[in-house]
Short mmCIF file of C-alpha atoms and ligand atoms in Angstrom, two decimals:
data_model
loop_
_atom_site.label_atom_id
_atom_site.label_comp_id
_atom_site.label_asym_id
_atom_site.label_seq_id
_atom_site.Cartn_x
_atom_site.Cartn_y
_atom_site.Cartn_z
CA UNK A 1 111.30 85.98 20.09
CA UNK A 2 113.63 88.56 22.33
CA UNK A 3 113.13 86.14 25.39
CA UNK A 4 112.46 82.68 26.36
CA UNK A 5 109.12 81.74 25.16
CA UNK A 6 108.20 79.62 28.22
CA UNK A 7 108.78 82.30 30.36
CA UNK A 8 106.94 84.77 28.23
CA UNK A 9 103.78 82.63 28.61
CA UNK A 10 104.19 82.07 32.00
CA UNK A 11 104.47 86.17 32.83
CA UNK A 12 101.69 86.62 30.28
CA UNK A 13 99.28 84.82 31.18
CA UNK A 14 97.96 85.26 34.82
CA UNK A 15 96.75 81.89 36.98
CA UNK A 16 93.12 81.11 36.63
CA UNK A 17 92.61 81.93 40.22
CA UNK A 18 94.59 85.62 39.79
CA UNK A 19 92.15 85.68 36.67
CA UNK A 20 89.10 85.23 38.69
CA UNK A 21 90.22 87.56 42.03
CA UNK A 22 90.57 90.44 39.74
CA UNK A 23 87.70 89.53 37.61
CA UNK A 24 86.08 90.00 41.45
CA UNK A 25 87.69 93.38 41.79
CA UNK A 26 85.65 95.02 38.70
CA UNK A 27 82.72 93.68 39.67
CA UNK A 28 82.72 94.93 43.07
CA UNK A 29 83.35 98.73 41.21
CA UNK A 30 80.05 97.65 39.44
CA UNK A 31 77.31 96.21 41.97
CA UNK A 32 79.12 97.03 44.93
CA UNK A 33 81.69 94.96 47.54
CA UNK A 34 79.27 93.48 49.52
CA UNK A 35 77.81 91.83 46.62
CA UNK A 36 80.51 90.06 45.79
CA UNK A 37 81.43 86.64 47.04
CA UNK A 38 85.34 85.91 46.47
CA UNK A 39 86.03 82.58 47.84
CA UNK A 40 89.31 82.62 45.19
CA UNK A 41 92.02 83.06 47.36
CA UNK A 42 94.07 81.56 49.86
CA UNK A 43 95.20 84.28 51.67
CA UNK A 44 94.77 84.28 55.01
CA UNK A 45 92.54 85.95 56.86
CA UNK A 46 93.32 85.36 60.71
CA UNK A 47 95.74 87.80 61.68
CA UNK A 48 99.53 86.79 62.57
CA UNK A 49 99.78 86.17 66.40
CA UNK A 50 100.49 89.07 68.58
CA UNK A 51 104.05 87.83 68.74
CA UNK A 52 104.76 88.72 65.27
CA UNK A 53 104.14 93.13 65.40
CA UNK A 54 105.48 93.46 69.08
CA UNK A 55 108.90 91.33 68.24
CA UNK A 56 108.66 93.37 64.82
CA UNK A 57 108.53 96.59 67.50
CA UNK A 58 111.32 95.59 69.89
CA UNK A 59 113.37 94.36 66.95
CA UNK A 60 113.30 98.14 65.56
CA UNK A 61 113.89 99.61 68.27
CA UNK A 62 116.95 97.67 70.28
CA UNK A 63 118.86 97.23 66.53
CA UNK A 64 121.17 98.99 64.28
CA UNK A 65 120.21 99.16 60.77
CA UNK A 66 122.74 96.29 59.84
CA UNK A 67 121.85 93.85 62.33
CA UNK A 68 118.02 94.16 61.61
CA UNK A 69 118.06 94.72 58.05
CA UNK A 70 121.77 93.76 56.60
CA UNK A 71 122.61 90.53 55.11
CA UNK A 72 122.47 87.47 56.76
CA UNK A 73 124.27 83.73 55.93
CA UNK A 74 123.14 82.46 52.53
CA UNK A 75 121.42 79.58 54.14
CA UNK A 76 119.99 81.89 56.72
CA UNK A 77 120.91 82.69 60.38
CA UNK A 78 121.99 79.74 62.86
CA UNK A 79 120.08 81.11 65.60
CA UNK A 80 116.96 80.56 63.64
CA UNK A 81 117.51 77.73 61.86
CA UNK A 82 118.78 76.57 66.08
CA UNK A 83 115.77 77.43 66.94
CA UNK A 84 113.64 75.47 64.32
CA UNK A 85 115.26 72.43 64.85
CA UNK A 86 115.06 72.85 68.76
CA UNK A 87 111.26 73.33 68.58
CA UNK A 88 110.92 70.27 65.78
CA UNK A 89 112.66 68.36 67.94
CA UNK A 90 110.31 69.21 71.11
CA UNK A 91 107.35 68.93 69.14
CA UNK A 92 108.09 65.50 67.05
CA UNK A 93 110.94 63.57 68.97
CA UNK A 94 113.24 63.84 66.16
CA UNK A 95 117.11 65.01 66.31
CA UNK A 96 117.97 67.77 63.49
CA UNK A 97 120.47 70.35 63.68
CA UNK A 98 120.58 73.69 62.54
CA UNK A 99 122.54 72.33 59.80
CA UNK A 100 119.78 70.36 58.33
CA UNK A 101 117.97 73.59 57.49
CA UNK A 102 117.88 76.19 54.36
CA UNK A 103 115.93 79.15 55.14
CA UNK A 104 113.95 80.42 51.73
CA UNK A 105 111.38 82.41 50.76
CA UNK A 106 108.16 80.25 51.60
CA UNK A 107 107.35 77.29 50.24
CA UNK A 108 107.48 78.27 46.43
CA UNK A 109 111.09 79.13 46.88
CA UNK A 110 111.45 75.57 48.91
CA UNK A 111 110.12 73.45 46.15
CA UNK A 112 111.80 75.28 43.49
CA UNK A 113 115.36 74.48 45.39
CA UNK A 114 114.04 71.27 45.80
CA UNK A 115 113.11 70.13 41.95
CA UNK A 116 116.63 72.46 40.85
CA UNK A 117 118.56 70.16 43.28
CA UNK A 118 117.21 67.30 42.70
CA UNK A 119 117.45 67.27 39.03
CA UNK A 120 119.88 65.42 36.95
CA UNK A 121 118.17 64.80 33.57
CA UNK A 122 115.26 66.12 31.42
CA UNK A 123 113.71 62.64 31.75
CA UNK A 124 113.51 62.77 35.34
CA UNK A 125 109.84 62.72 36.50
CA UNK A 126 108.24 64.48 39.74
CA UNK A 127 105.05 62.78 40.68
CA UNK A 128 101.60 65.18 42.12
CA UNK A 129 98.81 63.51 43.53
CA UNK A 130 95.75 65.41 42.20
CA UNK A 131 94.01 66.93 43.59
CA UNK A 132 97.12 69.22 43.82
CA UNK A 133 98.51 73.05 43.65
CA UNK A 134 98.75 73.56 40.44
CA UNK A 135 102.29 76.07 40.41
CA UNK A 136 103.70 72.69 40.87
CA UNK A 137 103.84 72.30 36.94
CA UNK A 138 105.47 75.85 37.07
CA UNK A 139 108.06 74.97 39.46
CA UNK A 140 109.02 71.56 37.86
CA UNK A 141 108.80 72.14 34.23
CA UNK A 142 111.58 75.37 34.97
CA UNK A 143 113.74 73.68 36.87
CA UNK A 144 113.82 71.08 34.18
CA UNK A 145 112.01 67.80 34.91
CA UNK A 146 108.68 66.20 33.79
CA UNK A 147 105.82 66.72 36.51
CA UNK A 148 103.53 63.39 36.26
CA UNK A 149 99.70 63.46 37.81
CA UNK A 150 98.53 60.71 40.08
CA UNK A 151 94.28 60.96 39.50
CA UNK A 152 92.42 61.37 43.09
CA UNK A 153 91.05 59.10 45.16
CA UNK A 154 87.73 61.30 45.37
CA UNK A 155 85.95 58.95 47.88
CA UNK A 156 88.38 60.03 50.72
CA UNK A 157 91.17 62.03 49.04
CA UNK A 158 93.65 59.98 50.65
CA UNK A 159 96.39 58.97 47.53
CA UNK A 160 95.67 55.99 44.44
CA UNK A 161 97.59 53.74 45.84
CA UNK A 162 97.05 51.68 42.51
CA UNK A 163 97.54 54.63 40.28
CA UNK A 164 100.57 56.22 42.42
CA UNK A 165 101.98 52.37 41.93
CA UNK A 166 101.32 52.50 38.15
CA UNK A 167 102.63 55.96 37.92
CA UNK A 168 106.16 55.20 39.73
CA UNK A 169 108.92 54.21 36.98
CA UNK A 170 112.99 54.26 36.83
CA UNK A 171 112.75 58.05 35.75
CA UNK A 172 111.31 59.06 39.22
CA UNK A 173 112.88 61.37 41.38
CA UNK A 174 109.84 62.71 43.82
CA UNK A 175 106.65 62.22 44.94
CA UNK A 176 104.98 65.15 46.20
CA UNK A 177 102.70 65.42 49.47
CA UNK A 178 100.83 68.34 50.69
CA UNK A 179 99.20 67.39 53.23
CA UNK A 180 96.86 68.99 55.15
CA UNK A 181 95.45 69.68 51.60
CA UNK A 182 95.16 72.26 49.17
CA UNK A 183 92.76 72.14 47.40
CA UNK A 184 91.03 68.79 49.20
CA UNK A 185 91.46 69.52 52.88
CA UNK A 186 92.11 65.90 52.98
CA UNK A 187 95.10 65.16 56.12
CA UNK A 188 96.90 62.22 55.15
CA UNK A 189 96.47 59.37 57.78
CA UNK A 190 99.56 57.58 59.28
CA UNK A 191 98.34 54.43 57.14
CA UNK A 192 98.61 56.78 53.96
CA UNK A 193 102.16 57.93 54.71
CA UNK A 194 103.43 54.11 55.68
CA UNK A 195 102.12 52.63 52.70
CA UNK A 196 103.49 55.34 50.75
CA UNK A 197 106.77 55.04 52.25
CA UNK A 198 106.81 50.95 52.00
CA UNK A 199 105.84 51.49 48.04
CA UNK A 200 108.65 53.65 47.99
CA UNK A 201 111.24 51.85 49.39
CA UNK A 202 110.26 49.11 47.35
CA UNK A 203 110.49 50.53 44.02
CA UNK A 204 113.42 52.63 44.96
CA UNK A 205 115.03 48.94 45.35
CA UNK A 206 113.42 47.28 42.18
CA UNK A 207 114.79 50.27 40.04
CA UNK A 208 117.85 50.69 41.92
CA UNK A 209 117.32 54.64 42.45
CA UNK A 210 116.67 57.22 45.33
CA UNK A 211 112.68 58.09 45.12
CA UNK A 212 112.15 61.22 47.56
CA UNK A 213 109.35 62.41 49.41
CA UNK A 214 108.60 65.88 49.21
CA UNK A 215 106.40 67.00 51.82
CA UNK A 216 105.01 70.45 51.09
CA UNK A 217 103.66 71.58 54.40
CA UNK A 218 102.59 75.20 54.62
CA UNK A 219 99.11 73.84 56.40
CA UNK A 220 100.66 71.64 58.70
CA UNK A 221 99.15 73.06 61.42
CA UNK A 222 95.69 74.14 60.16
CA UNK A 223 94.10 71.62 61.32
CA UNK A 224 90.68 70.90 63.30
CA UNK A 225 89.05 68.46 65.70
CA UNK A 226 92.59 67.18 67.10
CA UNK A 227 93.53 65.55 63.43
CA UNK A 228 97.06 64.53 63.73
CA UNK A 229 99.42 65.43 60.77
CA UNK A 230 102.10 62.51 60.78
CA UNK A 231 105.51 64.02 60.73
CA UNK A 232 107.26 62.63 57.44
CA UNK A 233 110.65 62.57 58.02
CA UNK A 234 109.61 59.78 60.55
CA UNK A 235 108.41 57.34 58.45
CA UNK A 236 110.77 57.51 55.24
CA UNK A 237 114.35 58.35 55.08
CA UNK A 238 114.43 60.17 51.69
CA UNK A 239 112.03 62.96 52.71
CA UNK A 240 112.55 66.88 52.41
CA UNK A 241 110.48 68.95 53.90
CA UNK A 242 109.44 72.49 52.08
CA UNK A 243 108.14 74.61 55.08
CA UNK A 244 106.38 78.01 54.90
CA UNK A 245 105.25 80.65 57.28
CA UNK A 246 102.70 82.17 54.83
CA UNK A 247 99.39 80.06 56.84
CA UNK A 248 100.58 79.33 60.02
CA UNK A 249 101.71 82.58 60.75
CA UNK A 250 99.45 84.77 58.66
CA UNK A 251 102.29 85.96 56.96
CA UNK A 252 102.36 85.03 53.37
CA UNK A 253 103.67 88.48 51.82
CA UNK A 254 106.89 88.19 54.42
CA UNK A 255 108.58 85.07 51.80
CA UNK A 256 109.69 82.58 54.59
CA UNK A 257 109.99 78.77 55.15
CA UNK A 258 112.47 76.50 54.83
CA UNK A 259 113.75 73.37 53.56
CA UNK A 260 114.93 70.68 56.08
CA UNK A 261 117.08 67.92 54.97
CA UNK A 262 117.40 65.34 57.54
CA UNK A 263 120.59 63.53 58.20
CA UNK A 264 118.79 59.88 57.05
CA UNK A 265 118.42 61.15 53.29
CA UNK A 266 120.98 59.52 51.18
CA UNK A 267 124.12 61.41 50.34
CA UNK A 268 122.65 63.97 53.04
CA UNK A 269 125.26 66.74 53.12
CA UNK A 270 125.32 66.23 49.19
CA UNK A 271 121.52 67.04 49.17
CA UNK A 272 122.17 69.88 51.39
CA UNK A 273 124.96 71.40 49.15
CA UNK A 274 122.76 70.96 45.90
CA UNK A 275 119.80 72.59 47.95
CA UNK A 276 121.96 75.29 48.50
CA UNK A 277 123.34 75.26 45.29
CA UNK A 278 120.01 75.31 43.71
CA UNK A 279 119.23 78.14 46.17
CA UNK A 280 121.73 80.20 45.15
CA UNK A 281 121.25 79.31 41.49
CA UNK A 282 117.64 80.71 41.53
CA UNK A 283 118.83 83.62 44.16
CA UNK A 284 116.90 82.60 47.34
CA UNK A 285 119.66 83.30 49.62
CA UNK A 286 119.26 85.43 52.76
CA UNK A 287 115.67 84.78 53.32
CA UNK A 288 114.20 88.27 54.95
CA UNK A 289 116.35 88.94 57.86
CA UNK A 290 113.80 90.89 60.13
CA UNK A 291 111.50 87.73 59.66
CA UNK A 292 114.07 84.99 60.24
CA UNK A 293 114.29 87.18 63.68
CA UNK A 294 110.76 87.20 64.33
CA UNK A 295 110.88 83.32 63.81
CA UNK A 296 113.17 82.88 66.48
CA UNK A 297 110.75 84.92 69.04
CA UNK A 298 107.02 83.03 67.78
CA UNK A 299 108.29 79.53 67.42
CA UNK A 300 105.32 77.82 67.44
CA UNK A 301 102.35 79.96 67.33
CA UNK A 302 99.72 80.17 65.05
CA UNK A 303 97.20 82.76 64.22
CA UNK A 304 93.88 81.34 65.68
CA UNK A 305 93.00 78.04 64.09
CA UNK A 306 89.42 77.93 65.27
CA UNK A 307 88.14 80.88 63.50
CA UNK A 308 89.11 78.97 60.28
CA UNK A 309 86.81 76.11 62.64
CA UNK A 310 84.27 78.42 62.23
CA UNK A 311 83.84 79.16 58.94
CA UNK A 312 84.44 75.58 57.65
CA UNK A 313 81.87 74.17 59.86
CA UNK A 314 79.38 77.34 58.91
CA UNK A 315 80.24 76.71 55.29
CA UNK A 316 80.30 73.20 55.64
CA UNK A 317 76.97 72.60 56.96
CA UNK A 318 75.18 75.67 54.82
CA UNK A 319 76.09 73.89 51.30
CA UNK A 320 75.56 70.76 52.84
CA UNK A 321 71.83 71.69 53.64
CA UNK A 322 71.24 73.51 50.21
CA UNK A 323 72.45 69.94 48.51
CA UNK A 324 75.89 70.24 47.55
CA UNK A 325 78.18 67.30 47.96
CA UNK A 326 81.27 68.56 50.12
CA UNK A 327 84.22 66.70 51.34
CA UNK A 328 84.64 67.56 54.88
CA UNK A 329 87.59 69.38 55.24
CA UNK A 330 90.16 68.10 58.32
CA UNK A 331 92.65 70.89 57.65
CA UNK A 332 93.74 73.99 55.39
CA UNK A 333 91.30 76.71 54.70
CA UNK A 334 89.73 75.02 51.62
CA UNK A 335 85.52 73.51 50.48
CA UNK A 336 86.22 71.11 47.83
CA UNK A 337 82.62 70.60 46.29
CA UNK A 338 81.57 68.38 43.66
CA UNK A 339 80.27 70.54 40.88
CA UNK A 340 76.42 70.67 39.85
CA UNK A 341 77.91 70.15 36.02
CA UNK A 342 79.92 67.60 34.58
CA UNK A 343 82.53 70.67 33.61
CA UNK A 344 83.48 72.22 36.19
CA UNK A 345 84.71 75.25 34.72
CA UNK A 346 81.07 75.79 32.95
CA UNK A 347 80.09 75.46 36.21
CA UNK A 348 82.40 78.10 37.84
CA UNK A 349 80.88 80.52 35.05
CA UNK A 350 77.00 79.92 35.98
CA UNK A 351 78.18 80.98 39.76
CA UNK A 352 79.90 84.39 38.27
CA UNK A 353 76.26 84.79 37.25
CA UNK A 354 75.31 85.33 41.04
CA UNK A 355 78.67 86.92 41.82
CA UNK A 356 79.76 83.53 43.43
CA UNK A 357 83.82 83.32 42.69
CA UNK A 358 85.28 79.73 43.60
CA UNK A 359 87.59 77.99 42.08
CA UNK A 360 87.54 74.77 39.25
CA UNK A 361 89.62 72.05 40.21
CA UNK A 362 90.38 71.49 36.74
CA UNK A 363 93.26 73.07 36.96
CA UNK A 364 94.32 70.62 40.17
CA UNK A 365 93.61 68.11 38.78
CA UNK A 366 90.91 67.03 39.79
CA UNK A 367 87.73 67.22 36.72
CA UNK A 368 84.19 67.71 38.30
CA UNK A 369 85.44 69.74 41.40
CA UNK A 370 85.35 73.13 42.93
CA UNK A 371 87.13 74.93 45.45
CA UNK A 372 85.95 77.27 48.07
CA UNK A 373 88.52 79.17 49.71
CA UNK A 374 86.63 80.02 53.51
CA UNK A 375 89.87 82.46 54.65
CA UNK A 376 87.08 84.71 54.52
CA UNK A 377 84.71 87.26 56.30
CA UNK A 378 82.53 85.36 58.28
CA UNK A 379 80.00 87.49 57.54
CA UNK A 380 80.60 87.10 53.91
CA UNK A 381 79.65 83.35 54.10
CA UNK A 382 76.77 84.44 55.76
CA UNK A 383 75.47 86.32 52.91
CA UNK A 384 76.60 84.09 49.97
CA UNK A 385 74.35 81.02 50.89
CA UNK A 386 71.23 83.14 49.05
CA UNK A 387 73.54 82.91 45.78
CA UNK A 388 74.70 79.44 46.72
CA UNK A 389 70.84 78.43 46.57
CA UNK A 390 70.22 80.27 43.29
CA UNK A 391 73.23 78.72 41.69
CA UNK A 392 71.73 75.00 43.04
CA UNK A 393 67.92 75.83 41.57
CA UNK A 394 69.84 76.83 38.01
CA UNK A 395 70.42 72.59 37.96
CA UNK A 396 67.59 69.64 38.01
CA UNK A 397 68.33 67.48 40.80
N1 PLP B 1 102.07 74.85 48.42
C1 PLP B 1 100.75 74.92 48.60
C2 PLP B 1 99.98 73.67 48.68
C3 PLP B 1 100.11 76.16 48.70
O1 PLP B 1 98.79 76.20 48.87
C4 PLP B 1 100.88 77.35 48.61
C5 PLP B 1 100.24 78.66 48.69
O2 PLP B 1 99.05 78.83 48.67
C6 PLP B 1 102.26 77.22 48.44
C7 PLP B 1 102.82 75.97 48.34
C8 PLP B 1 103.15 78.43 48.33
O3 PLP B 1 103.23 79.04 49.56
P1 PLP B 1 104.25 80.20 49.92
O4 PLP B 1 103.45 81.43 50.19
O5 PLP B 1 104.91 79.75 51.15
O6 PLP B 1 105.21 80.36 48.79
#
């Protein structure tokens, strides 16, 4: 072969969840859009804060063409990575600097850095706590480590403590968090992240290595009824944080987040220069200079959280009433829904039957599971729960 085969299969062969989304598109050419009920996707559906298109206006119009679109500092501009830390530090009582921050290109480009940085040997192991994203075996496996699965805890889809402790050996470098989750919409507790940390700290000492956290956190502030997320960095030295934009912002096809390394990791400003490094290695540098600017002006705001609400309590309670088993999600945009089959996937294809798309957690992980993405039309939900009940009555219960 011309080119390297891994990558060939990778660009070849299109996610499950791409699969299905398109899969969506041809049959909406067929029986009609509003027939079809895509719950595939993550992308979000609450627009990006006002904030976002009138700085995007003033921007254009009070700069030149090289100050709004030119290059800006490989790590990305000090007044926005200033202004993160300023509004971390207002919101969470901690003390970074701009200096602890790389700006990237959302949090795909943040973990990537992260597992390139991190590396040191083809036996080093990254550890996922199903149910998780599944591009994390994408981004680990190219940047040349092993990616090893913690199973769920599927009574609360809080982490297996006794698998995670099982799991944890001499060879690993990471453990990685996403909380508020994807695909669960489990929030890790403050109990979760302080045992984590305390297992942590304790193997890092019985094997005599540095174990990080990485916290993936593009959801961090999806979240509903007043959950709090605990703020990692706070309860475990060796923590990076991979940031993104995409969700809280609405902004997913702008490419920006960060990656913050604190001054309490280990070796920080060595861990800063390998992020950097690993940065420039995979050519994230200069995250999207209009967008770092539009960072600086909408620190903070979100698009509006409680029409997500609204649709997770409408979907909630409508499969809830049909029968389905859901876990009741505390943040993210995301059902996960015990499947009527024992295989999920053969599941998943009895609900294309009714035009129902959603998602098998096979592929996170997580055997048995769906997921129902509800950055959606609320209407949309509306009108799916007639399918829903069809797909329930094609099972004995
Ligand atoms: N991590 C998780 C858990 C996600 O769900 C996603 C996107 O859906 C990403 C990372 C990647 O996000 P980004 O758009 O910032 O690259």
């Amino acid at each position: 072969m011309i080119v390297a085969e891994d990558m060939y299969r990778l660009g070849s062969q299109r996610s499950a969840i791409r699969e299905l989304f398109e899969y969506g598109k041809q049959r909406a050419a067929v029986v009609g859009a509003e027939n079809v009920y895509d719950f595939s996707l993550g992308n979000p559906t609450v627009p990006a804060p006002a904030c976002v298109n009138e700085t995007i206006r003033q921007l254009t119009e009070s700069l030149d063409s090289i100050s709004l679109h030119g290059y800006t500092s490989a790590q990305g501009d000090e007044e926005t990575r200033a202004a993160i830390a300023a509004y971390l530090n207002r919101a969470h009582g901690t003390h970074f600097r701009e200096d602890n921050f790389y700006i990237t290109m959302g949090a795909a480009a943040s973990l990537s850095i992260c597992f390139r940085a991190l590396t040191t040997s083809p036996e080093d192991e990254f550890i996922a706590i199903a149910p998780f994203f599944p591009e994390y075996r994408v981004f680990v496996e190219a940047n040349g480590a092993k990616l090893v699965i913690v199973p769920a805890d599927t009574e609360t889809f809080q982490i297996n403590f006794e698998e995670l402790e099982k799991a944890v050996n001499s060879h690993t470098k990471g453990v990685i968090i996403n909380s508020p989750n994807n695909p669960s919409g489990a929030v890790y507790s403050e109990e979760t992240i302080q045992k984590l940390a305390d297992l942590l700290r304790g193997k890092s000492k019985e094997f005599g290595t540095e174990i990080f956290i990485l916290a993936d956190e593009p959801y961090r502030e999806i979240v509903y009824d007043g959950v709090q997320v605990p703020f990692v960095t706070k309860y475990y030295d060796n923590t990076l944080v991979c940031y993104s934009y995409s969700k809280s912002l609405s902004l997913p096809g702008e490419r920006i987040g960060y990656v913050l390394v604190p001054d309490e990791v280990t070796e920080s400003e060595t861990v800063y220069a390998a992020v950097a490094g690993a940065g420039r290695a995979l050519g994230y540098v200069c995250a999207p200079s209009m967008f770092q600017k539009v960072l600086v002006q909408c620190m903070g705001q979100t698009g509006d959280v409680e029409l997500y609400k609204k649709n997770r309590d409408l979907l909630y309670e409508g499969l809830t009433k049909i029968g389905y088993e859901c876990f009741q999600p505390q943040g993210a945009f995301y059902l996960f829904v015990k499947a009527l089959d024992p295989d999920a996937d053969a599941f998943c294809e009895r609900a294309k039957e009714e035009d129902l798309l959603i998602v098998s957690a096979t592929g996170f992980g997580c055997p048995g599971y769906v997921r129902i993405s509800y950055c959606v039309d609320e209407d949309m939900i509306q009108r799916s729960f007639g399918a829903f009940e069809r797909l329930y009555n094609k099972y004995e219960h």
